[in-house]
Short mmCIF file of C-alpha atoms in Angstrom, two decimals:
data_model
loop_
_atom_site.label_atom_id
_atom_site.label_comp_id
_atom_site.label_asym_id
_atom_site.label_seq_id
_atom_site.Cartn_x
_atom_site.Cartn_y
_atom_site.Cartn_z
CA MET A 1 103.53 92.25 115.17
CA GLY A 2 104.18 90.45 112.06
CA LEU A 3 104.34 93.65 110.25
CA ALA A 4 104.85 96.21 113.09
CA GLY A 5 102.40 98.96 113.13
CA PRO A 6 103.13 102.79 113.24
CA GLU A 7 103.96 104.56 116.54
CA THR A 8 101.11 106.96 117.67
CA ALA A 9 101.37 110.66 118.74
CA GLY A 10 100.31 109.77 122.28
CA GLN A 11 103.31 107.73 123.02
CA PRO A 12 106.46 109.28 124.72
CA GLN A 13 109.02 110.75 122.46
CA VAL A 14 112.70 111.73 123.27
CA THR A 15 113.80 114.96 122.07
CA PRO A 16 117.61 113.99 121.47
CA LEU A 17 118.04 111.86 118.41
CA PRO A 18 119.95 108.72 119.25
CA THR A 19 123.04 108.17 116.91
CA LEU A 20 123.76 104.89 114.90
CA ASN A 21 126.33 102.68 116.76
CA GLY A 22 127.28 105.92 118.72
CA SER A 23 130.30 105.17 121.09
CA ASN A 24 130.01 105.43 124.92
CA PRO A 25 132.86 104.57 127.36
CA ARG A 26 130.41 103.11 129.68
CA HIS A 27 129.44 100.34 126.79
CA ASP A 28 132.82 99.77 125.25
CA ASP A 29 132.93 96.32 126.84
CA VAL A 30 129.58 95.51 125.73
CA VAL A 31 129.46 92.76 122.81
CA GLY A 32 127.61 93.96 119.86
CA HIS A 33 126.19 97.16 118.78
CA TRP A 34 123.10 97.47 121.10
CA PRO A 35 123.69 99.94 123.94
CA GLU A 36 122.43 99.40 127.53
CA ILE A 37 120.49 102.65 128.31
CA PRO A 38 117.15 102.56 126.44
CA GLU A 39 116.27 105.86 124.46
CA ARG A 40 113.24 105.55 122.62
CA SER A 41 113.65 106.91 119.03
CA PRO A 42 110.84 109.24 118.04
CA CYS A 43 108.47 108.42 115.12
CA VAL A 44 109.51 110.83 112.52
CA ALA A 45 106.91 109.51 110.12
CA GLY A 46 103.94 111.14 112.31
CA ILE A 47 100.43 110.78 110.91
CA ILE A 48 101.73 109.77 107.39
CA PRO A 49 101.51 105.90 107.92
CA VAL A 50 97.93 106.17 109.30
CA ILE A 51 96.52 108.23 106.18
CA TYR A 52 98.59 105.89 104.01
CA TYR A 53 97.20 102.66 105.25
CA SER A 54 93.68 104.22 105.55
CA VAL A 55 93.83 105.12 101.74
CA LEU A 56 95.30 101.75 100.93
CA LEU A 57 92.42 100.04 102.66
CA SER A 58 89.66 102.24 101.33
CA LEU A 59 90.80 101.73 97.78
CA GLY A 60 92.59 98.20 97.77
CA LEU A 61 89.94 96.20 99.49
CA PRO A 62 86.96 97.14 97.02
CA VAL A 63 89.42 96.67 94.18
CA ASN A 64 90.30 93.09 95.57
CA VAL A 65 86.56 92.29 96.04
CA LEU A 66 86.00 93.17 92.43
CA THR A 67 88.97 91.20 91.39
CA THR A 68 87.67 88.24 93.31
CA VAL A 69 84.22 88.35 91.49
CA ALA A 70 85.78 88.45 88.12
CA LEU A 71 88.49 85.87 88.68
CA ALA A 72 85.45 83.58 89.92
CA ARG A 73 83.56 84.10 86.64
CA LEU A 74 86.80 83.26 84.69
CA ALA A 75 87.70 80.28 86.99
CA ALA A 76 83.89 79.04 86.30
CA ARG A 77 83.92 79.79 82.66
CA THR A 78 87.18 78.06 81.64
CA ARG A 79 88.15 75.80 84.42
CA LYS A 80 91.77 76.93 84.15
CA PRO A 81 93.73 75.93 87.27
CA SER A 82 95.68 79.39 86.89
CA TYR A 83 92.48 81.30 87.43
CA HIS A 84 91.90 79.38 90.64
CA TYR A 85 95.53 80.25 92.08
CA LEU A 86 94.92 83.89 91.18
CA LEU A 87 91.60 83.79 93.02
CA ALA A 88 93.09 82.28 95.84
CA LEU A 89 95.98 84.83 95.72
CA THR A 90 93.41 87.76 95.68
CA ALA A 91 91.51 86.03 98.70
CA SER A 92 94.79 86.01 100.65
CA ASP A 93 95.58 89.54 99.75
CA ILE A 94 92.00 90.40 101.13
CA VAL A 95 92.88 88.58 104.42
CA THR A 96 96.36 90.52 104.60
CA GLN A 97 94.57 93.67 104.31
CA VAL A 98 92.07 92.81 106.82
CA VAL A 99 94.39 91.28 109.58
CA ILE A 100 97.47 93.42 109.06
CA VAL A 101 96.47 96.52 107.39
CA PHE A 102 93.12 97.25 109.37
CA VAL A 103 93.62 95.26 112.66
CA GLY A 104 97.31 95.43 112.97
CA PHE A 105 98.37 99.06 111.51
CA LEU A 106 95.17 100.99 111.99
CA LEU A 107 93.21 99.46 114.81
CA GLN A 108 96.06 98.43 117.25
CA GLY A 109 98.67 100.71 116.17
CA ALA A 110 96.69 103.99 115.44
CA VAL A 111 93.16 103.80 117.37
CA LEU A 112 93.98 101.94 120.38
CA ALA A 113 97.65 103.16 120.67
CA ARG A 114 98.82 99.59 120.94
CA LYS A 115 97.25 99.40 124.34
CA VAL A 116 95.95 95.82 123.68
CA PRO A 117 96.49 92.70 125.96
CA GLN A 118 99.53 90.83 125.15
CA ALA A 119 97.73 87.51 124.48
CA VAL A 120 95.51 89.39 121.97
CA VAL A 121 98.75 90.85 120.23
CA ARG A 122 100.26 87.52 120.16
CA THR A 123 97.54 85.71 118.69
CA ALA A 124 96.99 88.21 116.15
CA ASN A 125 100.85 87.60 115.27
CA ILE A 126 99.83 84.11 114.23
CA LEU A 127 97.04 85.63 111.81
CA GLU A 128 99.21 88.00 110.41
CA PHE A 129 102.17 85.75 109.52
CA ALA A 130 99.61 82.96 108.36
CA ALA A 131 98.15 85.58 105.81
CA ASN A 132 101.68 86.52 104.83
CA HIS A 133 102.66 82.92 104.06
CA ALA A 134 99.72 82.02 102.20
CA SER A 135 99.97 85.08 99.93
CA VAL A 136 103.47 84.15 98.89
CA TRP A 137 103.02 80.58 98.75
CA ILE A 138 100.05 80.57 96.55
CA ALA A 139 102.18 82.69 94.16
CA VAL A 140 104.49 79.81 94.33
CA LEU A 141 101.66 77.36 93.35
CA LEU A 142 100.94 79.51 90.38
CA THR A 143 104.54 79.70 89.12
CA VAL A 144 104.95 75.88 89.32
CA ASP A 145 101.59 75.59 87.64
CA ARG A 146 102.82 77.59 84.96
CA TYR A 147 106.26 75.92 84.71
CA ASN A 148 104.49 72.61 84.45
CA ALA A 149 101.94 73.75 81.66
CA LEU A 150 104.95 75.12 79.46
CA CYS A 151 107.72 72.88 80.11
CA ARG A 152 105.81 69.70 80.70
CA PRO A 153 102.48 70.20 78.83
CA LEU A 154 101.51 66.31 78.53
CA ARG A 155 102.05 65.88 82.35
CA HIS A 156 100.14 68.98 82.91
CA ARG A 157 97.10 68.18 80.81
CA ALA A 158 96.88 64.83 82.31
CA THR A 159 97.12 65.78 86.03
CA SER A 160 95.49 69.49 86.16
CA SER A 161 92.10 70.02 87.24
CA PRO A 162 90.10 72.40 89.35
CA GLY A 163 89.76 69.73 92.26
CA ARG A 164 93.51 69.31 92.35
CA SER A 165 93.98 72.99 92.35
CA HIS A 166 91.58 73.48 95.21
CA ARG A 167 93.33 70.73 97.22
CA ALA A 168 96.79 72.25 96.60
CA ILE A 169 95.28 75.60 97.64
CA ALA A 170 93.75 74.11 100.70
CA ALA A 171 97.06 72.64 101.68
CA VAL A 172 98.83 75.84 101.30
CA PHE A 173 96.21 77.72 103.51
CA SER A 174 96.45 75.01 106.35
CA THR A 175 100.17 74.84 106.16
CA ALA A 176 100.38 78.68 106.40
CA LEU A 177 98.16 78.52 109.50
CA LEU A 178 100.43 75.96 111.02
CA THR A 179 103.49 77.77 110.20
CA GLY A 180 102.18 80.99 111.68
CA ILE A 181 101.86 79.30 115.30
CA PRO A 182 105.57 79.83 116.29
CA PHE A 183 105.33 83.52 115.50
CA TYR A 184 103.17 83.70 118.69
CA TRP A 185 106.37 84.43 120.50
CA TRP A 186 107.41 87.13 117.96
CA LEU A 187 108.48 90.29 119.78
CA ASP A 188 107.21 93.77 118.77
CA VAL A 189 110.30 95.42 117.15
CA TRP A 190 109.02 98.81 118.01
CA ARG A 191 109.48 97.95 121.71
CA ASP A 192 112.53 95.57 121.38
CA ALA A 193 114.89 97.61 123.80
CA ASP A 194 117.15 94.62 124.48
CA PRO A 195 119.46 92.67 122.34
CA PRO A 196 117.98 89.95 120.49
CA SER A 197 117.67 86.59 122.14
CA THR A 198 118.46 83.30 120.24
CA MET A 199 114.78 82.99 119.71
CA ASP A 200 114.42 86.41 118.25
CA LYS A 201 117.01 85.63 115.91
CA LEU A 202 115.58 82.32 115.01
CA LEU A 203 111.96 83.78 114.25
CA LYS A 204 113.33 86.82 112.14
CA TRP A 205 115.56 84.33 110.07
CA VAL A 206 112.46 81.94 109.64
CA HIS A 207 110.43 85.06 108.63
CA CYS A 208 112.99 85.97 105.99
CA LEU A 209 113.54 82.67 104.58
CA VAL A 210 109.77 81.45 104.43
CA VAL A 211 108.38 84.81 103.25
CA TYR A 212 111.06 86.06 100.81
CA PHE A 213 114.42 83.99 100.22
CA ILE A 214 113.05 80.70 99.45
CA PRO A 215 109.94 81.58 97.42
CA CYS A 216 112.18 84.19 95.48
CA ASN A 217 114.69 81.46 94.68
CA ILE A 218 111.65 79.42 93.19
CA PHE A 219 110.39 82.33 91.38
CA LEU A 220 113.94 82.83 89.89
CA VAL A 221 114.49 79.09 88.93
CA THR A 222 111.09 78.47 87.41
CA ASN A 223 110.61 81.95 85.73
CA SER A 224 114.17 81.31 84.08
CA ALA A 225 113.24 78.00 82.85
CA ILE A 226 109.79 79.26 81.36
CA VAL A 227 111.25 82.26 79.74
CA LEU A 228 113.98 80.04 77.93
CA ARG A 229 111.37 77.68 76.90
CA LEU A 230 109.42 80.33 75.42
CA ARG A 231 112.38 81.84 73.75
CA LYS A 232 113.12 78.60 72.16
CA LYS A 233 109.64 78.08 70.92
CA SER A 234 109.38 81.67 69.55
CA GLN A 235 112.61 81.14 67.61
CA ARG A 236 110.84 78.13 66.02
CA GLY A 237 107.70 80.05 65.37
CA LEU A 238 105.62 77.92 67.51
CA GLN A 239 103.99 80.51 69.67
CA PRO A 240 104.41 84.25 70.69
CA TRP A 241 107.20 85.30 72.80
CA VAL A 242 105.14 85.77 75.98
CA SER A 243 101.55 84.73 76.42
CA LYS A 244 99.33 86.80 78.73
CA SER A 245 99.22 84.36 81.46
CA THR A 246 103.17 84.12 81.56
CA ALA A 247 103.13 88.11 81.68
CA ILE A 248 100.75 88.07 84.52
CA LEU A 249 103.00 85.28 86.24
CA LEU A 250 106.27 87.50 85.70
CA GLY A 251 104.46 90.31 86.69
CA VAL A 252 103.17 89.18 90.03
CA THR A 253 106.36 87.62 91.09
CA SER A 254 108.56 90.54 89.97
CA LEU A 255 106.31 93.07 91.89
CA PHE A 256 106.45 90.76 94.96
CA ALA A 257 110.37 90.53 94.97
CA LEU A 258 110.79 94.31 94.63
CA LEU A 259 108.05 95.39 97.06
CA TRP A 260 109.05 93.17 99.95
CA ALA A 261 112.83 93.58 99.34
CA PRO A 262 113.12 96.91 101.60
CA ARG A 263 111.19 95.13 104.53
CA ILE A 264 113.77 92.24 104.55
CA CYS A 265 116.67 94.29 104.24
CA VAL A 266 115.58 96.52 107.08
CA MET A 267 114.46 93.49 109.28
CA LEU A 268 118.21 91.91 108.91
CA TYR A 269 119.70 95.37 109.62
CA HIS A 270 117.55 95.94 112.70
CA LEU A 271 118.72 92.20 113.82
CA TYR A 272 122.35 92.94 113.78
CA VAL A 273 123.10 96.50 113.62
CA ALA A 274 120.78 98.88 115.10
CA PRO A 275 117.44 98.60 117.09
CA VAL A 276 114.29 100.22 115.84
CA TYR A 277 113.68 101.15 119.37
CA ARG A 278 116.45 103.57 119.69
CA ASP A 279 117.49 104.61 116.13
CA TRP A 280 115.05 106.92 114.47
CA ARG A 281 116.51 106.07 110.90
CA VAL A 282 115.79 102.44 111.39
CA HIS A 283 112.43 103.52 112.73
CA LEU A 284 111.65 105.47 109.68
CA ALA A 285 113.14 102.91 107.25
CA LEU A 286 110.82 100.17 108.88
CA ASP A 287 107.87 102.41 108.50
CA ILE A 288 108.44 103.04 104.93
CA ALA A 289 109.48 99.53 104.24
CA ASN A 290 106.18 98.25 105.47
CA MET A 291 104.35 100.63 103.58
CA VAL A 292 106.09 99.38 100.47
CA ALA A 293 105.46 95.79 101.26
CA MET A 294 101.77 96.34 101.88
CA LEU A 295 101.28 97.89 98.66
CA ASN A 296 101.74 94.54 96.98
CA THR A 297 98.03 93.48 98.37
CA ALA A 298 96.58 96.21 96.02
CA VAL A 299 98.56 96.28 92.68
CA ASN A 300 97.68 93.15 91.32
CA PHE A 301 94.18 94.46 89.79
CA GLY A 302 95.97 97.13 87.90
CA LEU A 303 98.53 94.46 86.59
CA TYR A 304 95.59 92.26 85.32
CA CYS A 305 94.00 94.95 83.64
CA PHE A 306 97.14 96.16 82.06
CA ILE A 307 97.83 92.81 80.45
CA SER A 308 94.55 90.73 79.86
CA LYS A 309 91.82 92.00 77.56
CA THR A 310 89.70 89.23 78.77
CA PHE A 311 90.12 90.45 82.52
CA ARG A 312 89.09 94.03 81.65
CA ALA A 313 85.94 92.72 79.72
CA THR A 314 85.02 90.40 82.69
CA VAL A 315 85.35 93.47 85.09
CA ARG A 316 83.22 95.57 82.73
CA GLN A 317 80.56 92.88 82.82
CA VAL A 318 80.72 92.57 86.72
CA ILE A 319 80.38 96.43 87.03
CA HIS A 320 77.50 96.52 84.44
CA ASP A 321 75.75 93.60 86.22
CA ALA A 322 76.02 95.20 89.66
CA HIS A 323 74.78 98.60 88.30
CA MET A 324 71.68 96.95 86.69
CA SER A 325 70.95 94.91 89.80
CA CYS A 326 71.06 98.01 91.86
CA THR A 327 68.78 99.76 89.42
CA LEU A 328 66.29 97.01 89.21
CA LYS A 329 66.27 97.06 93.06
CA SER A 330 65.63 100.61 93.44
CA PRO A 331 62.88 101.97 90.80
CA PRO A 332 62.46 105.49 90.70
CA LYS A 333 59.71 106.92 93.07
CA GLY A 334 56.22 106.72 91.27
CA THR A 335 57.21 104.12 89.05
CA VAL A 336 55.11 101.27 90.85
CA VAL A 337 52.16 103.69 91.47
CA GLU A 338 52.15 104.77 87.70
CA LEU A 339 52.03 101.10 86.47
CA VAL A 340 49.22 100.26 89.00
CA LEU A 341 47.33 102.96 87.92
CA LYS A 342 47.65 102.30 84.30
CA SER A 343 46.68 98.68 84.70
CA VAL A 344 43.53 99.49 86.68
CA GLY A 345 42.78 102.61 84.68
CA PRO A 346 39.97 101.12 82.22
CA GLU A 347 38.23 99.68 85.21
CA LEU A 348 37.67 103.02 86.95
#
């Protein structure tokens, strides 16, 4: 899967734990570190990933829906491109939670015990990787927009508009879906008992480059330029050291880089050193790395609330409006009857 799901308790486990790169005279002539005799590594994480993803989905999905409504109001009110990009980022996080966390980890991995037709699994791979790519590259769009706004303000004012932002977002989503198609041939790392083929290595490196290394390099270059420009302006007394929009940008990109780093490291370690299938330590490391990476889909709400007073006020207004709507739709029992009796009382 795009982000491999947890092993289930119903699957066979092996009592002796395999050793990392253990030597065996029968395999001394084999090239590489992968032994020939398959010994499935036990899932030492047990039920913990299932509980974690259930809590993440039950808390993260409502929070992201609330974030979407709040950002939609701010985007309609201010018409700022940054709000449209943040809205698209939240929408991609919702898709990621539904496709990867619910369908991939919980439904396929835990409920169905991975007993799913191969064609369905491979089709789900496309959607999972497309969701990953969309989420990351929407953040790249946000970074480029903030760079143009701060470092090229005249050009940004002349070219930025909600329509242009919508076209850029649509292009990213379309490209993400196209770039997810090759991952139809992505192998399930939990059952990958054989040494990686050329196709396996190519897909894993494309995954690491597209999802992490290239975006992080863009984040590093543009954020560094933004910070230098803001530092110069603050020294001249032209504006504050860091604006709220810039703080949100730095927070979003930094959290992504930190939370996704473990998964990328484990993927490369799995590719060149030890398989998940036969080494319980790599198995556990990938379980933890996936859990940390998926946390990125639910933390932005807290970041926005911490930084932006405007966002907090909008969220409070959304909650208040929802509460008032529910109150008006469900009046207390007897209210309607009492009103009718009072209105016809003099005629009785």
